[in-house]
GROMACS .gro file of N, CA, C and O in nm:
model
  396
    1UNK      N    1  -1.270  -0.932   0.512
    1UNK     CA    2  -1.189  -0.841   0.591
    1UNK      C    3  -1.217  -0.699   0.545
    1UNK      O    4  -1.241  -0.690   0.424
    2UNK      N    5  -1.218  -0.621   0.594
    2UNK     CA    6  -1.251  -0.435   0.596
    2UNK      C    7  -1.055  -0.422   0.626
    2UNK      O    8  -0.956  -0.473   0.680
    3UNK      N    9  -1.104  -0.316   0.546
    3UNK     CA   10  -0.913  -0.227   0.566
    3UNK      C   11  -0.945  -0.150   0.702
    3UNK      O   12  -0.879  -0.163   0.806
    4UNK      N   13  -1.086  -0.045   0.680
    4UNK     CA   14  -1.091   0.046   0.833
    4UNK      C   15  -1.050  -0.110   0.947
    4UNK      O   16  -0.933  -0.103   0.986
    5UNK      N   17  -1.087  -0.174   0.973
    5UNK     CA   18  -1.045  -0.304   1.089
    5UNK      C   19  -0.896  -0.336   1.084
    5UNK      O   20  -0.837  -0.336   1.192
    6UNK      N   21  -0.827  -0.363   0.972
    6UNK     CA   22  -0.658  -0.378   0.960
    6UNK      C   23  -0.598  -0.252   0.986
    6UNK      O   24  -0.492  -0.254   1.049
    7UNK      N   25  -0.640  -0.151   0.952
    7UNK     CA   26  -0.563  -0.027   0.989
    7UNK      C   27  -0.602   0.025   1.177
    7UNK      O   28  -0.524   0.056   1.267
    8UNK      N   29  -0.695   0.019   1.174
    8UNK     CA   30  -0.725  -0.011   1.327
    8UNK      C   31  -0.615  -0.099   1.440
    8UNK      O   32  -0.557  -0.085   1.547
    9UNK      N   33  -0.627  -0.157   1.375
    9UNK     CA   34  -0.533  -0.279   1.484
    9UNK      C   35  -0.396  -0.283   1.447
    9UNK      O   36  -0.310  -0.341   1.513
   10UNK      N   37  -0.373  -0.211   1.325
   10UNK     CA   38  -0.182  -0.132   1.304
   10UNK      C   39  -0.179  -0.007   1.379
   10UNK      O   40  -0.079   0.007   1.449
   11UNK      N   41  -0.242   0.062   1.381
   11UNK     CA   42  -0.237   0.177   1.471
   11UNK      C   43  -0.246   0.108   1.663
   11UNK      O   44  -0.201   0.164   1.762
   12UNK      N   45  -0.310  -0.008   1.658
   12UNK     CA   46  -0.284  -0.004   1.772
   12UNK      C   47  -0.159  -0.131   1.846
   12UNK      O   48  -0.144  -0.167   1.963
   13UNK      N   49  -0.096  -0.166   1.732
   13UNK     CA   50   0.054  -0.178   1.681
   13UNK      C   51  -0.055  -0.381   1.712
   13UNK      O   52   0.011  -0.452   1.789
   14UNK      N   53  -0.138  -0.425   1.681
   14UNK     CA   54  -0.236  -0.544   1.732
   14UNK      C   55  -0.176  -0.626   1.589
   14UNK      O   56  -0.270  -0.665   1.520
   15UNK      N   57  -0.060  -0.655   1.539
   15UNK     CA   58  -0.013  -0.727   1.392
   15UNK      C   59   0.124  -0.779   1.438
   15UNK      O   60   0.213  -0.723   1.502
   16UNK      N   61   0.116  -0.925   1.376
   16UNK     CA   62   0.235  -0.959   1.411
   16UNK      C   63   0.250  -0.995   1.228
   16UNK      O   64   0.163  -0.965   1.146
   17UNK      N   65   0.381  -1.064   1.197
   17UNK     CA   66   0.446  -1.120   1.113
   17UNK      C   67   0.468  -1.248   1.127
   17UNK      O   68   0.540  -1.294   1.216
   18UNK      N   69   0.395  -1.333   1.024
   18UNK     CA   70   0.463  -1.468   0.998
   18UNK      C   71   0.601  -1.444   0.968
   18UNK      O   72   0.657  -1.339   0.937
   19UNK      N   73   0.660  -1.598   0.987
   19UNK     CA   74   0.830  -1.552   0.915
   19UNK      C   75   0.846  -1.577   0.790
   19UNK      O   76   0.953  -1.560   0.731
   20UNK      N   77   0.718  -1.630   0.726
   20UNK     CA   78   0.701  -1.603   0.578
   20UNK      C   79   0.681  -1.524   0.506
   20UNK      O   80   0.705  -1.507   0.387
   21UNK      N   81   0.614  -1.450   0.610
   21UNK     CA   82   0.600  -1.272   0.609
   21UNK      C   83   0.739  -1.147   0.627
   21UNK      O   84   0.756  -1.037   0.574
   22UNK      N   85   0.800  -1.207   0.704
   22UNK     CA   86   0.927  -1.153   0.710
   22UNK      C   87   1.057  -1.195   0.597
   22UNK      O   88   1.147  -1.141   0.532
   23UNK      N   89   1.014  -1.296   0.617
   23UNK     CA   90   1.164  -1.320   0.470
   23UNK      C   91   1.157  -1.234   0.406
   23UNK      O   92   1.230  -1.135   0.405
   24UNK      N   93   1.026  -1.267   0.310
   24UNK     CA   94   0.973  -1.209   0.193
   24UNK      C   95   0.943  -1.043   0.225
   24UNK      O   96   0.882  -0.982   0.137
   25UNK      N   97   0.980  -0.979   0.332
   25UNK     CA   98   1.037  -0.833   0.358
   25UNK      C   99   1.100  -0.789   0.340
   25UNK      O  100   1.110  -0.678   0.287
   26UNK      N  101   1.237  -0.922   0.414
   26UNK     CA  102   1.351  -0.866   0.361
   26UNK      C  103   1.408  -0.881   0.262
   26UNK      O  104   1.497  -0.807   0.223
   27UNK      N  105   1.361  -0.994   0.195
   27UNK     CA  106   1.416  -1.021   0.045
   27UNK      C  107   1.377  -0.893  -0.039
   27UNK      O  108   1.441  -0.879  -0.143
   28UNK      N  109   1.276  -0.793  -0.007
   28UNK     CA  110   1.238  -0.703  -0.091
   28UNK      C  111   1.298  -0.559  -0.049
   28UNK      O  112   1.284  -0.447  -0.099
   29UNK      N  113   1.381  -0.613   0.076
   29UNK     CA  114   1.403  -0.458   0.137
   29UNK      C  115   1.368  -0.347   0.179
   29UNK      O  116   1.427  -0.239   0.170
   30UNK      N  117   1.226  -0.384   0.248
   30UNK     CA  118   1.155  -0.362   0.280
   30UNK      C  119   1.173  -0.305   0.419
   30UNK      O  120   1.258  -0.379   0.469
   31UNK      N  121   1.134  -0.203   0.520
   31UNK     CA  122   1.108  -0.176   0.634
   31UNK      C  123   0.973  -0.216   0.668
   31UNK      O  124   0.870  -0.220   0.601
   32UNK      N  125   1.003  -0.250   0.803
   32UNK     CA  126   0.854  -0.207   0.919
   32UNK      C  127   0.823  -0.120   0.873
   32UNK      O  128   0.730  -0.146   0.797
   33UNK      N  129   0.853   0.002   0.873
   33UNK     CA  130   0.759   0.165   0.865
   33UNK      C  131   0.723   0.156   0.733
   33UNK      O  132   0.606   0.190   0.719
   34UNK      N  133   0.793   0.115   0.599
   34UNK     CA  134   0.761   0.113   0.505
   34UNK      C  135   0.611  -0.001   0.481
   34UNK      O  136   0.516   0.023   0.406
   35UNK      N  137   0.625  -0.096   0.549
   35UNK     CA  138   0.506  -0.186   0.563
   35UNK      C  139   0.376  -0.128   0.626
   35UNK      O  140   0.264  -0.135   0.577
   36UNK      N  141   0.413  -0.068   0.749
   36UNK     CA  142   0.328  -0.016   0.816
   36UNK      C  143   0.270   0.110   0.778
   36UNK      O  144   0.159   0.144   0.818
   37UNK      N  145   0.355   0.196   0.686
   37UNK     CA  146   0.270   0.299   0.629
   37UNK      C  147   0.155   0.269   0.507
   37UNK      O  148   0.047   0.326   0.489
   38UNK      N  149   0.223   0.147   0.426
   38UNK     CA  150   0.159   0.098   0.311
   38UNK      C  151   0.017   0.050   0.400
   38UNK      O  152  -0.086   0.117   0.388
   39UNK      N  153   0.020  -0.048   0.474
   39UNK     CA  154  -0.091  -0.087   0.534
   39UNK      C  155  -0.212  -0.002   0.575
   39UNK      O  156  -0.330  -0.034   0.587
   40UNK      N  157  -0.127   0.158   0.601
   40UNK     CA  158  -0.244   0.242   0.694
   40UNK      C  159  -0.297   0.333   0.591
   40UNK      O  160  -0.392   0.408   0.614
   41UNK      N  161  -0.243   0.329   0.491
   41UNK     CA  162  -0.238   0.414   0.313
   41UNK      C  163  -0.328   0.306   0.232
   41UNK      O  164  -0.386   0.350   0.133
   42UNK      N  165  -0.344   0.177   0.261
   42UNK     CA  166  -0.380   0.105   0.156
   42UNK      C  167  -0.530   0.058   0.111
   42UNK      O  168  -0.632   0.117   0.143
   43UNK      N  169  -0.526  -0.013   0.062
   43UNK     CA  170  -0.674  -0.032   0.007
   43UNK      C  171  -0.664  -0.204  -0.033
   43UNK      O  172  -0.558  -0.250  -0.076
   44UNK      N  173  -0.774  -0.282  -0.014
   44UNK     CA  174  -0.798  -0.421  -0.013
   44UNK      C  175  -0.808  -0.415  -0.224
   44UNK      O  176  -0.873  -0.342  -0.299
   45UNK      N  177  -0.712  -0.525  -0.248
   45UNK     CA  178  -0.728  -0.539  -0.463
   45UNK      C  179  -0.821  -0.636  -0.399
   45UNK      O  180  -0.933  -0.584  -0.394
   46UNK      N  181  -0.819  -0.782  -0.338
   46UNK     CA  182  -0.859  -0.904  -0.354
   46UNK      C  183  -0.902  -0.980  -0.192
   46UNK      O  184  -0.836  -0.986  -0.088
   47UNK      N  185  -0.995  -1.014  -0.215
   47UNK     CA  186  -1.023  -1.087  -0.060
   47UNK      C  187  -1.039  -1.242  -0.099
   47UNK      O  188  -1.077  -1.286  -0.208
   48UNK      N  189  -1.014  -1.292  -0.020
   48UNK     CA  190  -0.976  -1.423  -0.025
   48UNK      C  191  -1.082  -1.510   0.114
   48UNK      O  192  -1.023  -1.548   0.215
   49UNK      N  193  -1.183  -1.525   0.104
   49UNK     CA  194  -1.321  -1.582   0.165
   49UNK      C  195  -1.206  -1.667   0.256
   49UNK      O  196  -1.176  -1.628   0.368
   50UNK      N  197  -1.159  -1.761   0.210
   50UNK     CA  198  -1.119  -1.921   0.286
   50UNK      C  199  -1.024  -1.979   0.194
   50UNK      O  200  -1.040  -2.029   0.083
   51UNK      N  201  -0.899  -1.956   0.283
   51UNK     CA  202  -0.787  -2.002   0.187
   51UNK      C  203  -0.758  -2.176   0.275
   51UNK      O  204  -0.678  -2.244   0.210
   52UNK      N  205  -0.783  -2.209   0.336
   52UNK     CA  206  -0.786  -2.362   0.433
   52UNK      C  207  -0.714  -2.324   0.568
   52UNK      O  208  -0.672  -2.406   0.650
   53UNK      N  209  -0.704  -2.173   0.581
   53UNK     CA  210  -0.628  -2.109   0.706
   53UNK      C  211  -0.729  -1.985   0.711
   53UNK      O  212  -0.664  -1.884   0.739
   54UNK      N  213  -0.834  -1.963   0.698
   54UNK     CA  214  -0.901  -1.881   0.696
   54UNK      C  215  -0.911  -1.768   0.618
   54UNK      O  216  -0.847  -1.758   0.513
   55UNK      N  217  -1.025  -1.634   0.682
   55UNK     CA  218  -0.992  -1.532   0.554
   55UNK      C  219  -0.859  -1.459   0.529
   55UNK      O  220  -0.770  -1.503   0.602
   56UNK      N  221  -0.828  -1.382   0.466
   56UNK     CA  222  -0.741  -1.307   0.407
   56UNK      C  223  -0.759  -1.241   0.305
   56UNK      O  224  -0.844  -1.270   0.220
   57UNK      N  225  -0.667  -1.123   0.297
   57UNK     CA  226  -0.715  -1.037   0.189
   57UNK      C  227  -0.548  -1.005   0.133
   57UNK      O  228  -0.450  -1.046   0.196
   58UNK      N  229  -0.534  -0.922  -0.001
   58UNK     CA  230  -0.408  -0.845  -0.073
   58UNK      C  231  -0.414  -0.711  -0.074
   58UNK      O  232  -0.459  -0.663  -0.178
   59UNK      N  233  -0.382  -0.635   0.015
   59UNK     CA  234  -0.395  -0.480   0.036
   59UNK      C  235  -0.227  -0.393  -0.056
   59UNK      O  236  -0.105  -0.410  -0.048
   60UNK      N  237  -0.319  -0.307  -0.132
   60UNK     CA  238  -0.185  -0.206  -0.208
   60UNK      C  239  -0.196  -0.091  -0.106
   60UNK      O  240  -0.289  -0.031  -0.050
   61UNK      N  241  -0.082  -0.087  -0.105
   61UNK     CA  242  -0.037   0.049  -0.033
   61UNK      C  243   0.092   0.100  -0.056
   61UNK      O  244   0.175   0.013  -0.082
   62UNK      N  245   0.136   0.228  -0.052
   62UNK     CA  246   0.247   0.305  -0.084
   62UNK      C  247   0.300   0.353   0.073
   62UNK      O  248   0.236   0.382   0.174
   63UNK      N  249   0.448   0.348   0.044
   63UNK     CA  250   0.524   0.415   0.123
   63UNK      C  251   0.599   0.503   0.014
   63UNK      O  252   0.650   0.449  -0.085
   64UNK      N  253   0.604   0.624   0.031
   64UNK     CA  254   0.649   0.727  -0.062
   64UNK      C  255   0.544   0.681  -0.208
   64UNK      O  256   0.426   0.662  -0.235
   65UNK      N  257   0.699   0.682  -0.284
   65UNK     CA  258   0.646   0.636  -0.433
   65UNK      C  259   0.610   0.476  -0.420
   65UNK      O  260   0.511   0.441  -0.484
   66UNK      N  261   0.655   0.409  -0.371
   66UNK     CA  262   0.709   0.262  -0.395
   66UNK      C  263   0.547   0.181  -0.350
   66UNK      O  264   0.519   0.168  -0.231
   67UNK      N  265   0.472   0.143  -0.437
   67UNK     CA  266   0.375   0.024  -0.436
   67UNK      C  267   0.411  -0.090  -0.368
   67UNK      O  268   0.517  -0.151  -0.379
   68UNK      N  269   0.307  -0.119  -0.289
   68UNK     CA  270   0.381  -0.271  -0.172
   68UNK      C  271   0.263  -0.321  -0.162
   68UNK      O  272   0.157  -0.265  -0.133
   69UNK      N  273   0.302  -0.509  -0.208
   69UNK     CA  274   0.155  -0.559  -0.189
   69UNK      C  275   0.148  -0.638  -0.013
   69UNK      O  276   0.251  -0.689   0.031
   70UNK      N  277   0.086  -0.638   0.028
   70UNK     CA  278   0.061  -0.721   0.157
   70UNK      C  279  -0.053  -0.820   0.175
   70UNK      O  280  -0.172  -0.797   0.151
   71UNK      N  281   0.004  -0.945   0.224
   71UNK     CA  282  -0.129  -1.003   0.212
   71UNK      C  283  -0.128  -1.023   0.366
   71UNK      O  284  -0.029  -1.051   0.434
   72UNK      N  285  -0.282  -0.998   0.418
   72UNK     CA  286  -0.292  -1.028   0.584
   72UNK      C  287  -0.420  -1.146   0.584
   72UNK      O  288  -0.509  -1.167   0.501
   73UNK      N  289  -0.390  -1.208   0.705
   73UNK     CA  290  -0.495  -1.291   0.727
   73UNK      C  291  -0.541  -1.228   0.916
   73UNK      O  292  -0.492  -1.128   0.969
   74UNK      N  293  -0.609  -1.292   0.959
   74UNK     CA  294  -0.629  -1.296   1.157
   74UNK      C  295  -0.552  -1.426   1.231
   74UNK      O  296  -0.559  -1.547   1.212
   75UNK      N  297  -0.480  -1.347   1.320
   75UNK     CA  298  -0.450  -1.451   1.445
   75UNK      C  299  -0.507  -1.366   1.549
   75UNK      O  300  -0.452  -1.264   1.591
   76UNK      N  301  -0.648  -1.423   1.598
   76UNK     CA  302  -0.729  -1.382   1.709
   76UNK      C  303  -0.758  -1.285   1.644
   76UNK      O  304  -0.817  -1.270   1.537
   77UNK      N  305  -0.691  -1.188   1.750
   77UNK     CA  306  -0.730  -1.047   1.752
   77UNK      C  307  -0.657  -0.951   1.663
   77UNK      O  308  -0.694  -0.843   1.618
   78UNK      N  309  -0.521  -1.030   1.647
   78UNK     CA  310  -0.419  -0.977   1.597
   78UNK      C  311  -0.455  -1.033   1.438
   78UNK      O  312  -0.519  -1.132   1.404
   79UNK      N  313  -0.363  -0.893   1.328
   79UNK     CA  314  -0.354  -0.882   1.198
   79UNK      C  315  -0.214  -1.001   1.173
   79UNK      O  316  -0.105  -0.985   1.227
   80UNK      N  317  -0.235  -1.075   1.115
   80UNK     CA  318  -0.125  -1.126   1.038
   80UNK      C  319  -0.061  -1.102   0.938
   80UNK      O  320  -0.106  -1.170   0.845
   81UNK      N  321   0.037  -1.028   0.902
   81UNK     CA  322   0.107  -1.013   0.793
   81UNK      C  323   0.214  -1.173   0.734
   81UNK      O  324   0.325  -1.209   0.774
   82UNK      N  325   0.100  -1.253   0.598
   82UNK     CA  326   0.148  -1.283   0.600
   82UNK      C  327   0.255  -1.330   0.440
   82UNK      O  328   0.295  -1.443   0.415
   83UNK      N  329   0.274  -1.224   0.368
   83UNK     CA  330   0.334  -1.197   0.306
   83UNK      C  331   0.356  -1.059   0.249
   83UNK      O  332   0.274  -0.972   0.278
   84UNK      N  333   0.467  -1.029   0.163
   84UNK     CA  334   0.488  -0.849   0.173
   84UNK      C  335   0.544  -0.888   0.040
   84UNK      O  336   0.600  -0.996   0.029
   85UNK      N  337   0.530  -0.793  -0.081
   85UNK     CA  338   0.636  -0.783  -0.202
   85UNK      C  339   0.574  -0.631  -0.243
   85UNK      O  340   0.477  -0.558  -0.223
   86UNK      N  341   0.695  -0.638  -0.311
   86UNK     CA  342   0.665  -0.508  -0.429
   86UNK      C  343   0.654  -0.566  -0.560
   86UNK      O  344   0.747  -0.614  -0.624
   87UNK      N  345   0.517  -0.559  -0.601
   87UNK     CA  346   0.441  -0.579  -0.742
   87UNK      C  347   0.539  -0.566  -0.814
   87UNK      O  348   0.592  -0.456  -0.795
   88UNK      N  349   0.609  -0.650  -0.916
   88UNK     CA  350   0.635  -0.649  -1.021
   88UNK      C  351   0.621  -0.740  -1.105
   88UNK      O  352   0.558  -0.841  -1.074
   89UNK      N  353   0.685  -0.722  -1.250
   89UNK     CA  354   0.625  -0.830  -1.378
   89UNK      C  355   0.733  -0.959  -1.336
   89UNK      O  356   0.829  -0.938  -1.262
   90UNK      N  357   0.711  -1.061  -1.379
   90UNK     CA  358   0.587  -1.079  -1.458
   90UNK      C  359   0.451  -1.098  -1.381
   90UNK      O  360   0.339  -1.073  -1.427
   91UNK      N  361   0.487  -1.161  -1.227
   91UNK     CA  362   0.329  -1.154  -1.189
   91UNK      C  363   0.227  -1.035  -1.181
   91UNK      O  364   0.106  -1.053  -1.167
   92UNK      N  365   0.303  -0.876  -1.194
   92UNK     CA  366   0.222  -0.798  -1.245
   92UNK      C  367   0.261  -0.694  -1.331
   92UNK      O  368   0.375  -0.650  -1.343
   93UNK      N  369   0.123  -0.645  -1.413
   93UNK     CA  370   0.186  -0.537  -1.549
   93UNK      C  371   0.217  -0.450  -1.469
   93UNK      O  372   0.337  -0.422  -1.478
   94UNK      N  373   0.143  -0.374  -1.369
   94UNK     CA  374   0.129  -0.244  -1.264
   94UNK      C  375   0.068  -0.295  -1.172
   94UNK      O  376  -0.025  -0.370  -1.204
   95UNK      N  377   0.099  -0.273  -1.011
   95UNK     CA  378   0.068  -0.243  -0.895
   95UNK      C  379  -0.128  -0.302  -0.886
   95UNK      O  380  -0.163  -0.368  -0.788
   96UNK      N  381  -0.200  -0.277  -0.964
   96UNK     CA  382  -0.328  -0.308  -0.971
   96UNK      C  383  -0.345  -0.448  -1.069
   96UNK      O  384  -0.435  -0.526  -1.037
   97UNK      N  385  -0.280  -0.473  -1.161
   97UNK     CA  386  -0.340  -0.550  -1.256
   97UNK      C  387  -0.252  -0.642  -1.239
   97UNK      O  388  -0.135  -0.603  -1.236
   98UNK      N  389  -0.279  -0.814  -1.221
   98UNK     CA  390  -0.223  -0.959  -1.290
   98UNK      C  391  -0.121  -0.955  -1.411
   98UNK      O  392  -0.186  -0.915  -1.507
   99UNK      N  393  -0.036  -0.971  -1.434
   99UNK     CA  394   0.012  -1.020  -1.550
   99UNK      C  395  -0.058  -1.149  -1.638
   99UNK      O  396  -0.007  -1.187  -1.743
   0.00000   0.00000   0.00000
């Protein structure tokens, strides 16, 4: 996956949300705009070739201060968002690095 291609198809609003993708939004308190800015701000940490649902990648991106990880995969044409958190320990030391 390329970020220029995911940010492409958020700008042309072409992304839906799993609702695994959404829980895990709101469990973090998260906005749309806050998602959607992180996404168009962000940058690919990890790509993921073939998870048994195809590719996908973990894009960091910021809304304001606040680090937000997203993971997207493709439905068709459309971006899948299908999970959202804000990086923290223990699964991470900082925003970039694994715990």
């Amino acid at each position: 996956m390329k970020v220029e291609e995911i940010q492409a198809r958020v700008r042309q609003n072409l992304y839906v949300y799993t609702a695994h993708g959404d829980i895990e939004r709101q469990a973090d308190g998260l906005t749309f705009t806050q998602v959607e800015k992180a996404l168009l701000n962000g940058e690919i940490l990890e790509q993921y070739p073939n998870t048994g649902r195809g590719e996908s990648c973990l894009i960091l991106g910021y809304a304001d201060e606040s680090p937000i990880h997203i993971v997207c995969g493709w439905r068709g044409e459309r971006v899948a968002i299908i999970t959202v958190y804000i990086p923290s320990p223990p699964n991470f030391i900082n925003p970039r690095t694994r715990g």
